[in-house]
mmCIF file of C-alpha atoms (C1' of nucleotides) in Angstrom:
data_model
loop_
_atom_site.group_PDB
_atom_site.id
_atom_site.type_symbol
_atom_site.label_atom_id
_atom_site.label_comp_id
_atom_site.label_asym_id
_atom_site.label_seq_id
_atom_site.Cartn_x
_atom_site.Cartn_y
_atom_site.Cartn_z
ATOM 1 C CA UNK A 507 71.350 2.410 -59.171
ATOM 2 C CA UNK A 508 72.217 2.139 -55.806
ATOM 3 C CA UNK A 509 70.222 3.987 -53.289
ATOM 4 C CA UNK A 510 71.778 4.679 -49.950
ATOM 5 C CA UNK A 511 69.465 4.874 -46.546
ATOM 6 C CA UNK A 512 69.700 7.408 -43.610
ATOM 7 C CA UNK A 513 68.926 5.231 -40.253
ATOM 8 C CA UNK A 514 66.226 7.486 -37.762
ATOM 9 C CA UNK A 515 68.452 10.412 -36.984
ATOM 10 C CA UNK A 516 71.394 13.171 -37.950
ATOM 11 C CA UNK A 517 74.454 13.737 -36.178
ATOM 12 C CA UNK A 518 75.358 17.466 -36.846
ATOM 13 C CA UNK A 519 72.210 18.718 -38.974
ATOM 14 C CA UNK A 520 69.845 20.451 -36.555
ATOM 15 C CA UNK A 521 67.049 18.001 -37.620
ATOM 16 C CA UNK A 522 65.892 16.465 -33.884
ATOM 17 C CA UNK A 523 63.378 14.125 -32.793
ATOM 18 C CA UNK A 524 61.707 14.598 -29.469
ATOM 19 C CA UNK A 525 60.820 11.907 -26.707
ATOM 20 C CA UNK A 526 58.952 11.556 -23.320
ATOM 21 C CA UNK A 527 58.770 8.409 -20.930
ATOM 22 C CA UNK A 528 56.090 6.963 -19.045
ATOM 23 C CA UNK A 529 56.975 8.264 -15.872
ATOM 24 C CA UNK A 530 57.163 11.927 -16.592
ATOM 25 C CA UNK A 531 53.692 11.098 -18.590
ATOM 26 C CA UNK A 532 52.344 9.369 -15.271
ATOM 27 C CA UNK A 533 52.906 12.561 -13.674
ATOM 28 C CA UNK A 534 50.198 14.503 -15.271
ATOM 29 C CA UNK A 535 46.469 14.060 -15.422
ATOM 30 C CA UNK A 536 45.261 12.825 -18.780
ATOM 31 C CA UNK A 537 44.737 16.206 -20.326
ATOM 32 C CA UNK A 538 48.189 17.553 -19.840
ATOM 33 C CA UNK A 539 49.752 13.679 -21.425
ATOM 34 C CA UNK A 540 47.312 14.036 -24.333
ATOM 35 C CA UNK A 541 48.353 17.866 -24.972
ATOM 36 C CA UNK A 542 52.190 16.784 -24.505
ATOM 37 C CA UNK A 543 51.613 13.978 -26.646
ATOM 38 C CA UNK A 544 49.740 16.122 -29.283
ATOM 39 C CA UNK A 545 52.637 18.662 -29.428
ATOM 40 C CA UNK A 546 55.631 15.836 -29.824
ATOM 41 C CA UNK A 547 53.557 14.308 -32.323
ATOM 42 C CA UNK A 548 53.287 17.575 -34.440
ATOM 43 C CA UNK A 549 56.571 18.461 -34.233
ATOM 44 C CA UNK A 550 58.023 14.965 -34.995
ATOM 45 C CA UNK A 551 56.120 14.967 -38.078
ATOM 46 C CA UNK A 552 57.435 18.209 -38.994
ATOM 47 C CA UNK A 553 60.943 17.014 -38.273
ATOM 48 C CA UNK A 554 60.529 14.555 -40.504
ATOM 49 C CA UNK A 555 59.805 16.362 -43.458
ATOM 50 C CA UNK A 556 62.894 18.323 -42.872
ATOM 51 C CA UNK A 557 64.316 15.144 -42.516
ATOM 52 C CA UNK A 558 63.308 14.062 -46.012
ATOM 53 C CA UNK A 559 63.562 17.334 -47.490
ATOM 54 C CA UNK A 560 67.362 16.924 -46.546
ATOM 55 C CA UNK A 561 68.212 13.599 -48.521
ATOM 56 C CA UNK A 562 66.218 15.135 -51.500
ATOM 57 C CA UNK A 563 68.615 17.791 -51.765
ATOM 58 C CA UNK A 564 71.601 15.489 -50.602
ATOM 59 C CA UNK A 565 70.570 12.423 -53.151
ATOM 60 C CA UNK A 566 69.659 10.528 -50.685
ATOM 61 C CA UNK A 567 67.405 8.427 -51.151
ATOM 62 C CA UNK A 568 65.799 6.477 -48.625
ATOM 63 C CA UNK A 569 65.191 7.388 -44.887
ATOM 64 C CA UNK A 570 64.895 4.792 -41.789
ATOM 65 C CA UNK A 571 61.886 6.380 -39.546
ATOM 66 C CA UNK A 572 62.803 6.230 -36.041
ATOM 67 C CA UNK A 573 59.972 3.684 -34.352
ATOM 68 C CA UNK A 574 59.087 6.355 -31.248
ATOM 69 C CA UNK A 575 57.706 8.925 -34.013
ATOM 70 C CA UNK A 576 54.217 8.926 -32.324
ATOM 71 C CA UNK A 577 56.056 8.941 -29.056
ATOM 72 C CA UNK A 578 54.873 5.745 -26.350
ATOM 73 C CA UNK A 579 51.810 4.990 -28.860
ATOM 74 C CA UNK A 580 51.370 1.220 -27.719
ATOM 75 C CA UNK A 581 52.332 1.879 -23.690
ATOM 76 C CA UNK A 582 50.009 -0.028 -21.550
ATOM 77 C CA UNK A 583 49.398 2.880 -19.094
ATOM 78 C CA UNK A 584 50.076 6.320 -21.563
ATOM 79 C CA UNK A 585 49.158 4.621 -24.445
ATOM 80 C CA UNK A 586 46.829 6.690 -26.965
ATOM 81 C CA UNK A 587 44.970 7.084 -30.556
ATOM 82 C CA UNK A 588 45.459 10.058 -32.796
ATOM 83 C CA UNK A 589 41.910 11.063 -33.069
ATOM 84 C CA UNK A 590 42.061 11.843 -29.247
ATOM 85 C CA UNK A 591 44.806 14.473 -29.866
ATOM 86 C CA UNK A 592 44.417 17.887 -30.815
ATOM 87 C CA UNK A 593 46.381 17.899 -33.238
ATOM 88 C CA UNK A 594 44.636 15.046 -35.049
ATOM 89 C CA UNK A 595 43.716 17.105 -38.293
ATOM 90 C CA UNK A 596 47.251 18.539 -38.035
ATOM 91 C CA UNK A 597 48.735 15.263 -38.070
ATOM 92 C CA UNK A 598 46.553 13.637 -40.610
ATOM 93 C CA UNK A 599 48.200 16.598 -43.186
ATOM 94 C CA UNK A 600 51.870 16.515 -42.443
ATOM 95 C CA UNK A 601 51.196 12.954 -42.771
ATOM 96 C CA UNK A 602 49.762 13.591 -46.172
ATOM 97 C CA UNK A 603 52.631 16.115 -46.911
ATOM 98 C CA UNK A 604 55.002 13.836 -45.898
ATOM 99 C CA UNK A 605 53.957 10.914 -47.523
ATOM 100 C CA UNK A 606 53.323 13.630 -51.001
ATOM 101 C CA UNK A 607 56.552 14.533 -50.465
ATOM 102 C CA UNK A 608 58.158 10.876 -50.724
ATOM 103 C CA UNK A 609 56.576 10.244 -53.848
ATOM 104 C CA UNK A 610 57.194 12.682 -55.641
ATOM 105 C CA UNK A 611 60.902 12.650 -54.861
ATOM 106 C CA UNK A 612 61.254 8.837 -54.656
ATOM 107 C CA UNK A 613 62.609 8.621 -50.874
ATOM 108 C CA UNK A 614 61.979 5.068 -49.696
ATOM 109 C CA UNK A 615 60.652 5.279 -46.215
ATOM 110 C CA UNK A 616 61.298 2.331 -43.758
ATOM 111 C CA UNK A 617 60.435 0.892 -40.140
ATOM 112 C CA UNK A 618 63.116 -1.071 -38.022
ATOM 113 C CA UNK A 619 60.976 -1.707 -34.563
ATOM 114 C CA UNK A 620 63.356 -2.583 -31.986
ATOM 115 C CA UNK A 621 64.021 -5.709 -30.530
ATOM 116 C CA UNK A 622 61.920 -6.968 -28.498
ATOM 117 C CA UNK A 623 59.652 -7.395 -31.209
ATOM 118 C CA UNK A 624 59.692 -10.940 -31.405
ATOM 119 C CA UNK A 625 57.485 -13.195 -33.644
ATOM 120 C CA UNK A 626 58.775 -16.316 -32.573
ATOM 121 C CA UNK A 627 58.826 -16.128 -28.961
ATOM 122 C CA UNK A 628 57.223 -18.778 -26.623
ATOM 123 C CA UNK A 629 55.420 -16.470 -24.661
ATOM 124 C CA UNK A 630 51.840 -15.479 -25.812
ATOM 125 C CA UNK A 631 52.316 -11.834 -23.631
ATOM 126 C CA UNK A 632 55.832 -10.754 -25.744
ATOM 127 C CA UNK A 633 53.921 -12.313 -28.977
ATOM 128 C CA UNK A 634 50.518 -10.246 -28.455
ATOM 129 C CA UNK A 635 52.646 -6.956 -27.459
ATOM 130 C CA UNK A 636 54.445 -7.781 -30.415
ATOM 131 C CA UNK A 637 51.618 -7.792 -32.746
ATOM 132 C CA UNK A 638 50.172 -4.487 -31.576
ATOM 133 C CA UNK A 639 53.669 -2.657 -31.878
ATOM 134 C CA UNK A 640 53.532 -4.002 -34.763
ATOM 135 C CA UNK A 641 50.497 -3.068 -35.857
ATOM 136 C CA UNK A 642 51.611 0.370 -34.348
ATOM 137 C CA UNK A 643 54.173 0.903 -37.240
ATOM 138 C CA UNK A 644 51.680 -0.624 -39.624
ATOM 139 C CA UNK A 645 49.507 2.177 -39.659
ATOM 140 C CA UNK A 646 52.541 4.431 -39.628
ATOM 141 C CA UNK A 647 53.923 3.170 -42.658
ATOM 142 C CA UNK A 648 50.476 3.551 -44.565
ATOM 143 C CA UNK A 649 50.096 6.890 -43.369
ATOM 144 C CA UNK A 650 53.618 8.055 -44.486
ATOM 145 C CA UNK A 651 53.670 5.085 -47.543
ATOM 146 C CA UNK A 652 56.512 3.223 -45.800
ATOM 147 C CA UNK A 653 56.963 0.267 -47.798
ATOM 148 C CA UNK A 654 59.524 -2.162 -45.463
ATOM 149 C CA UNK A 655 58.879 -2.856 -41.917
ATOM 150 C CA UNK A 656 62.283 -4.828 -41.056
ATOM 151 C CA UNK A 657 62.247 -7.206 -37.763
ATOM 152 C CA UNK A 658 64.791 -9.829 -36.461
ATOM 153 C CA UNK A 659 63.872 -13.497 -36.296
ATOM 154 C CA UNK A 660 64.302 -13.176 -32.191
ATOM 155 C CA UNK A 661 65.518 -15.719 -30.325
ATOM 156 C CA UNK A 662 66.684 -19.662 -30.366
ATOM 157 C CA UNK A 663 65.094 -21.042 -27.636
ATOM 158 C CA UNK A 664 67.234 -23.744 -28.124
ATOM 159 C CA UNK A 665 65.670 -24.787 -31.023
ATOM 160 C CA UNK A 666 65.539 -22.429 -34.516
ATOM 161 C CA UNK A 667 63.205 -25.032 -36.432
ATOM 162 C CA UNK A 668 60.510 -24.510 -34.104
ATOM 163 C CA UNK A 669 61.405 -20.886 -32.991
ATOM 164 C CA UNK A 670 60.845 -20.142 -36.938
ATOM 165 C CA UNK A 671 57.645 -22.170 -36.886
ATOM 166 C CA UNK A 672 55.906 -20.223 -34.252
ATOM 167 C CA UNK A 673 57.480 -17.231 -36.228
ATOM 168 C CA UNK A 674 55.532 -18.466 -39.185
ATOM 169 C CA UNK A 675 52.210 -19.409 -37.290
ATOM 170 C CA UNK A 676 52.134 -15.727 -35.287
ATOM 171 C CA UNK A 677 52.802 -14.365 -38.905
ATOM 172 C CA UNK A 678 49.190 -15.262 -40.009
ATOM 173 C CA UNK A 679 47.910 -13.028 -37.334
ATOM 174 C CA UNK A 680 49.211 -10.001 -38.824
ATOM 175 C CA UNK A 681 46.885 -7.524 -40.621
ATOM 176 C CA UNK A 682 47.284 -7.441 -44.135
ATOM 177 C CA UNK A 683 48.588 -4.003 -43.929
ATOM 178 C CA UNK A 684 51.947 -5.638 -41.667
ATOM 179 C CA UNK A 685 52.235 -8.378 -43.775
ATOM 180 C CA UNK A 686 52.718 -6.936 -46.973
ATOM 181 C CA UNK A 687 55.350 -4.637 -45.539
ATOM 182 C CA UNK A 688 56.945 -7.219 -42.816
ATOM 183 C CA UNK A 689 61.007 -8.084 -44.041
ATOM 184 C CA UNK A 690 62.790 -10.302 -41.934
ATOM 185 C CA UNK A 691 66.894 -9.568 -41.209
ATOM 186 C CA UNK A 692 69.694 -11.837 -40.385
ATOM 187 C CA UNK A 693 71.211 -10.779 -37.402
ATOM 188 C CA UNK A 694 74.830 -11.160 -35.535
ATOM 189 C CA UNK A 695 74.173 -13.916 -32.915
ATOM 190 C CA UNK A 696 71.458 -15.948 -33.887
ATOM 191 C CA UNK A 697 69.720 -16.619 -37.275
ATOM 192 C CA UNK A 698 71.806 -16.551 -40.510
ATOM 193 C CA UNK A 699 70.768 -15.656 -43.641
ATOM 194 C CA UNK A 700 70.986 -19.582 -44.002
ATOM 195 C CA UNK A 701 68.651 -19.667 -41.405
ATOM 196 C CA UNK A 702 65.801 -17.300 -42.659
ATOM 197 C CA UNK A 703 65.687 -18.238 -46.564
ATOM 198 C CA UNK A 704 63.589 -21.123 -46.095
ATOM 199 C CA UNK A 705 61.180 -18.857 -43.621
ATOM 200 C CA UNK A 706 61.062 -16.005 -46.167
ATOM 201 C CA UNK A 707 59.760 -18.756 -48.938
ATOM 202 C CA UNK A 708 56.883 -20.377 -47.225
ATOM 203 C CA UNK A 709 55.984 -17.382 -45.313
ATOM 204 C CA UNK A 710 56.417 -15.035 -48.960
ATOM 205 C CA UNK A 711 58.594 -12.106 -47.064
ATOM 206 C CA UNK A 712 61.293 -10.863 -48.346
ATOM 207 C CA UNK A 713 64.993 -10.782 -46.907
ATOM 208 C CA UNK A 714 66.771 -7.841 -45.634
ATOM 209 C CA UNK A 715 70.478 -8.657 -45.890
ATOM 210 C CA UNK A 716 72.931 -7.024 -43.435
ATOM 211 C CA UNK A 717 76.353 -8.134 -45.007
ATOM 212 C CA UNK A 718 77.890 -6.922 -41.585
ATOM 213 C CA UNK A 719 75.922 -9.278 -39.657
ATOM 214 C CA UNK A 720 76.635 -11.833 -41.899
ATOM 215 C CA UNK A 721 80.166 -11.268 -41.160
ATOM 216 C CA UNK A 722 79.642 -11.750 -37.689
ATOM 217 C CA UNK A 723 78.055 -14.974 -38.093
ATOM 218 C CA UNK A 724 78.720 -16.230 -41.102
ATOM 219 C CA UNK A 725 77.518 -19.230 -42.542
ATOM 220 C CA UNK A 726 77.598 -21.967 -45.520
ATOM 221 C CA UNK A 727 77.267 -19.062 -47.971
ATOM 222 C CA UNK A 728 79.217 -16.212 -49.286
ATOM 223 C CA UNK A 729 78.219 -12.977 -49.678
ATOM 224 C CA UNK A 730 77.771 -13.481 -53.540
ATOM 225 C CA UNK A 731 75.374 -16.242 -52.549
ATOM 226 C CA UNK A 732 73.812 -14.516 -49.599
ATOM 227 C CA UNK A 733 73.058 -11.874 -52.080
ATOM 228 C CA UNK A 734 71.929 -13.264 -54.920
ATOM 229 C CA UNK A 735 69.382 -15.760 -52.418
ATOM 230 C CA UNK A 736 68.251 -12.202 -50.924
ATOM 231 C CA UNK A 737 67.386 -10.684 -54.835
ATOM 232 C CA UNK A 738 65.370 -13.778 -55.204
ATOM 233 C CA UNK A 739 63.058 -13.239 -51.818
ATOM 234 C CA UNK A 740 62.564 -9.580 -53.196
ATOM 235 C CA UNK A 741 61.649 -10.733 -56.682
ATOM 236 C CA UNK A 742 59.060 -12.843 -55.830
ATOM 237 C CA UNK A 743 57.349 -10.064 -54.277
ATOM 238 C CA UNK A 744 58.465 -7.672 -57.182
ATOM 239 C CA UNK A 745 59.774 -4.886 -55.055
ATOM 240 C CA UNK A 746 63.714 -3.319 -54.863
ATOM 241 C CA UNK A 747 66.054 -5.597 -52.504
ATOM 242 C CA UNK A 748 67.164 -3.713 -49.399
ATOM 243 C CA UNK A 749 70.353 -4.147 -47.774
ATOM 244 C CA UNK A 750 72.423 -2.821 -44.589
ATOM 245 C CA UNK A 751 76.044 -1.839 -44.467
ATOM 246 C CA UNK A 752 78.258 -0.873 -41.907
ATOM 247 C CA UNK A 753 81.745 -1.219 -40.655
ATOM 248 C CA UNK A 754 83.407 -2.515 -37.457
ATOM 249 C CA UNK A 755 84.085 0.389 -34.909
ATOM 250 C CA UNK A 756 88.283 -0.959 -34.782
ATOM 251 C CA UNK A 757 88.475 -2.467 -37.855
ATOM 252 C CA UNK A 758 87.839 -6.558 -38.057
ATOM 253 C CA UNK A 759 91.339 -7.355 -35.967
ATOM 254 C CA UNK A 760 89.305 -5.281 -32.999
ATOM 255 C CA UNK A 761 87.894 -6.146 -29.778
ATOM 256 C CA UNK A 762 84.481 -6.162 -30.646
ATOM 257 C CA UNK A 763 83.664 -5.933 -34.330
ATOM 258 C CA UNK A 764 79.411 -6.036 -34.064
ATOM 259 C CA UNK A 765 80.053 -2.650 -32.811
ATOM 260 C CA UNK A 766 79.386 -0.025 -35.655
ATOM 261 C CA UNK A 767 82.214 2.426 -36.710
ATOM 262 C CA UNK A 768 81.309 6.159 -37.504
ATOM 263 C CA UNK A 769 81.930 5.956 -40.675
ATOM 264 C CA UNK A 770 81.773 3.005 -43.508
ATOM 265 C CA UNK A 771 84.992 1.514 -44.843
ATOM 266 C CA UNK A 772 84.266 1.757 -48.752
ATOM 267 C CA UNK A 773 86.285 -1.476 -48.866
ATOM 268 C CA UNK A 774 83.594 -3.632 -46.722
ATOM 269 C CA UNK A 775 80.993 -2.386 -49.103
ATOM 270 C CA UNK A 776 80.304 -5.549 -51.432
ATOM 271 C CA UNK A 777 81.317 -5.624 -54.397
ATOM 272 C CA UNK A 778 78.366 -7.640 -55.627
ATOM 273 C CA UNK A 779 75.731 -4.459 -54.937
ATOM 274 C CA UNK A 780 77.585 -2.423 -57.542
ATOM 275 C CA UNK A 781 75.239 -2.750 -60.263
ATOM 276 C CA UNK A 782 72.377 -3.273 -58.269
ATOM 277 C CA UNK A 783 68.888 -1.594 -58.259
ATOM 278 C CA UNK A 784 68.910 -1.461 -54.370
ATOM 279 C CA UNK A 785 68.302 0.026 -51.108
ATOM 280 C CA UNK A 786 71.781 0.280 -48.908
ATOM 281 C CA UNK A 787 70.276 1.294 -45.491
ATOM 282 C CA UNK A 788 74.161 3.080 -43.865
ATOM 283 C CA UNK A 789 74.061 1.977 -40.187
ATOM 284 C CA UNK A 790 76.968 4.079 -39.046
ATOM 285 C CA UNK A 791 77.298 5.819 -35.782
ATOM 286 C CA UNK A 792 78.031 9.282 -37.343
ATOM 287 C CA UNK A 793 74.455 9.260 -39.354
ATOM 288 C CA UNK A 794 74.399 11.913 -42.429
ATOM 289 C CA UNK A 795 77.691 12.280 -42.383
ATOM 290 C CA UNK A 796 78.867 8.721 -43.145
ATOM 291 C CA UNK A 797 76.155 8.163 -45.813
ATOM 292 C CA UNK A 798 77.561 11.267 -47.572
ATOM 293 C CA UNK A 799 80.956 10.227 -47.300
ATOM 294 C CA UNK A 800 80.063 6.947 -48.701
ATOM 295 C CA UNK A 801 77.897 8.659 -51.329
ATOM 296 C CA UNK A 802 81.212 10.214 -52.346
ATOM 297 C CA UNK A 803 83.095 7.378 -52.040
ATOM 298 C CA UNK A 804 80.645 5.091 -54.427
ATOM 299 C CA UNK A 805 80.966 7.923 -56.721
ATOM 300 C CA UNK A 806 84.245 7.518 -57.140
ATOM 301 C CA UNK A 807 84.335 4.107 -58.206
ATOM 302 C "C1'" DG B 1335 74.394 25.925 -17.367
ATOM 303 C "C1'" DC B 1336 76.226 21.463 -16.894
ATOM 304 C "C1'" DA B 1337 76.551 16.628 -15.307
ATOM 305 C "C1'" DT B 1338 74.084 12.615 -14.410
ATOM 306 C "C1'" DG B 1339 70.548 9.102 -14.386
ATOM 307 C "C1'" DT B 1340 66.562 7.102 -16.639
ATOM 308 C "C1'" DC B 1341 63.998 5.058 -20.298
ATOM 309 C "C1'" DA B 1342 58.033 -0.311 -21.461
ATOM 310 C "C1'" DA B 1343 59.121 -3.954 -23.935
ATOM 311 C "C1'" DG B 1344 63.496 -9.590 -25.172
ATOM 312 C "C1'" DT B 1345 67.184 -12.808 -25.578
ATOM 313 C "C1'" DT B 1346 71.714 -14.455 -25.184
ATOM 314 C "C1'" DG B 1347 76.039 -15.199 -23.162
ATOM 315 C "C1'" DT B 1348 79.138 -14.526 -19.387
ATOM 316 C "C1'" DG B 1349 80.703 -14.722 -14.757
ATOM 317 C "C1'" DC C 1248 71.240 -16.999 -10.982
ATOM 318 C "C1'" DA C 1249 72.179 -12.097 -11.863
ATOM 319 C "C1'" DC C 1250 73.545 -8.923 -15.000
ATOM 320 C "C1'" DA C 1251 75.635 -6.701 -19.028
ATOM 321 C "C1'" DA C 1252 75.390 -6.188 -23.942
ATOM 322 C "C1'" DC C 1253 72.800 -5.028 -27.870
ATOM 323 C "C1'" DT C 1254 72.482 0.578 -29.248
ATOM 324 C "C1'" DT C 1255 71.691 5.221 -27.960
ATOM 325 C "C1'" DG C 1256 70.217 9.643 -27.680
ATOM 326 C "C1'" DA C 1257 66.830 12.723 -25.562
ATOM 327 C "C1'" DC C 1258 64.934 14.341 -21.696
ATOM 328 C "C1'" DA C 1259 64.263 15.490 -16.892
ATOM 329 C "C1'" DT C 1260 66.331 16.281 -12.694
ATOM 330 C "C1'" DG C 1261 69.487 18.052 -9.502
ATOM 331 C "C1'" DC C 1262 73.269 20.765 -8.276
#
DNA sequence: GCATGTCAAGTTGTG
DNA sequence: CACAACTTGACATGC
């Protein structure tokens, strides 16, 4: 069976995630960011449980948690632990709902942290802040039983072989609760899925293969191939392949087709993930509503 | 109440 | 060399 995935947030449900910044933190004495903090935390948590309470009852089954859940965790400045907020023993059992509730429903839970997480970067400052955002979403996805954490290769630097080296090398400094759940994706301007295979081998992650990207930037492989080479990095760690869809915003003749559509053409949906047991993560701009259309749509086939 | 500007972070490609 | 794009809404501010 095909399961499909619900990126971070909802379009029209009522479902929100809150935010701060820095600054508006930076404004207040330490008390006053901690108390802020505690309350976004809470109500985050909360909102995710609604949040997964909502594909159980749509068939949805796997969600994409949005990476500012614990709001500016890892900031330099406002930076903070949850046993210094109020809410800690709060926290730690809407955690424990949540991650209950997963379970026993079977929603996959996921990480995507953005993009300047980057492993294979030249600079020892982005690698380190790397590492502890990283580490950052680690303990979130043990505390919610998130199984995929999902980054991007990063950049060329002129040079993939060695880009993917230092990727490899930084790798090893990775807790063992990051590297069990780390995934690596093919993106749209840089690394293929070409590219990452041999990375995802000697390295033993699995790859997360976004057949839109791979449109983009295409390379000696087809998306039967891509596929089947992405079902192998997922076997070896015996765990159920994930995969991203979407669509180009004015169809493939359009200006710019990396930009997502609302909604996801049921014709670019590959025929090869049919039969699949899978994960389809739907990255379309118009959230629950495009992964029940295609829900619908699948269904119909 | 509504419009507008801001938000920690990286890298690439364009002009 | 500077800057927009990537992707993107939520929030705070100002009128």
């Amino acid at each position: 069976m095909i399961r499909l995935g619900l990126c971070c947030i909802f379009r029209e449900e009522s479902i929100r995630f809150r935010q701060t910044t820095a600054s508006v933190l930076n404004r207040m004495n330490r008390r006053e960011q901690l108390e802020k903090l505690s309350d976004l935390c809470t109500a985050n948590l909360s909102n995710l449980l609604e949040a997964l309470q909502w594909c159980h009852i749509n068939r949805i089954g796997a969600f994409r948690i949005l990476s500012p859940l614990f709001p500016r965790f890892t900031h330099p400045d406002v930076g903070y632990q949850l046993e210094n907020l109020e809410h800690y023993t709060e926290i730690l059992r809407l955690c424990r709902s949540i991650n209950r509730f997963r379970q026993e429903n079977a929603i996959r839970l996921s990480l995507h942290p953005d993009q300047f997480n980057v492993l294979s970067s030249p600079h020892e400052l982005v690698v380190a802040n790397t590492i502890r955002e990283l580490e950052y979403q680690g303990r979130l996805a043990e505390l919610l039983g998130a199984d995929v954490i999902n980054i991007h290769a990063g950049g060329a630097y002129g040079n993939k072989k060695e880009a993917l080296m230092r990727f490899q090398v930084n790798f090893d400094l990775l807790s063992e609760r990051v590297a069990t759940r780390l995934t690596v994706e093919n993106d749209d301007r840089v690394y293929t899925p070409t590219d990452l295979l041999p990375l995802c081998s000697t390295v033993g992650i699995p790859l997360v293969y976004d057949v839109h990207h791979h449109r983009c930037l295409s390379d000696n492989l087809d998306i039967g191939e891509a596929t089947n080479h992405c079902l192998e990095t997922w076997k070896r760690v015996k765990r159920e392949p994930c995969f991203h869809i979407s669509s180009p915003q004015d169809g493939w003749q359009g200006q710019n087709i990396r930009n997502h559509a609302d909604y996801i053409d049921p014709t670019d949906f590959p025929e090869e993930w049919m039969r699949l047991d899978a994960t389809v993560d739907v990255e379309a701009k118009a959230k629950e509503l495009a992964v029940l259309r295609l829900r619908d749509d699948l269904d119909q086939w």
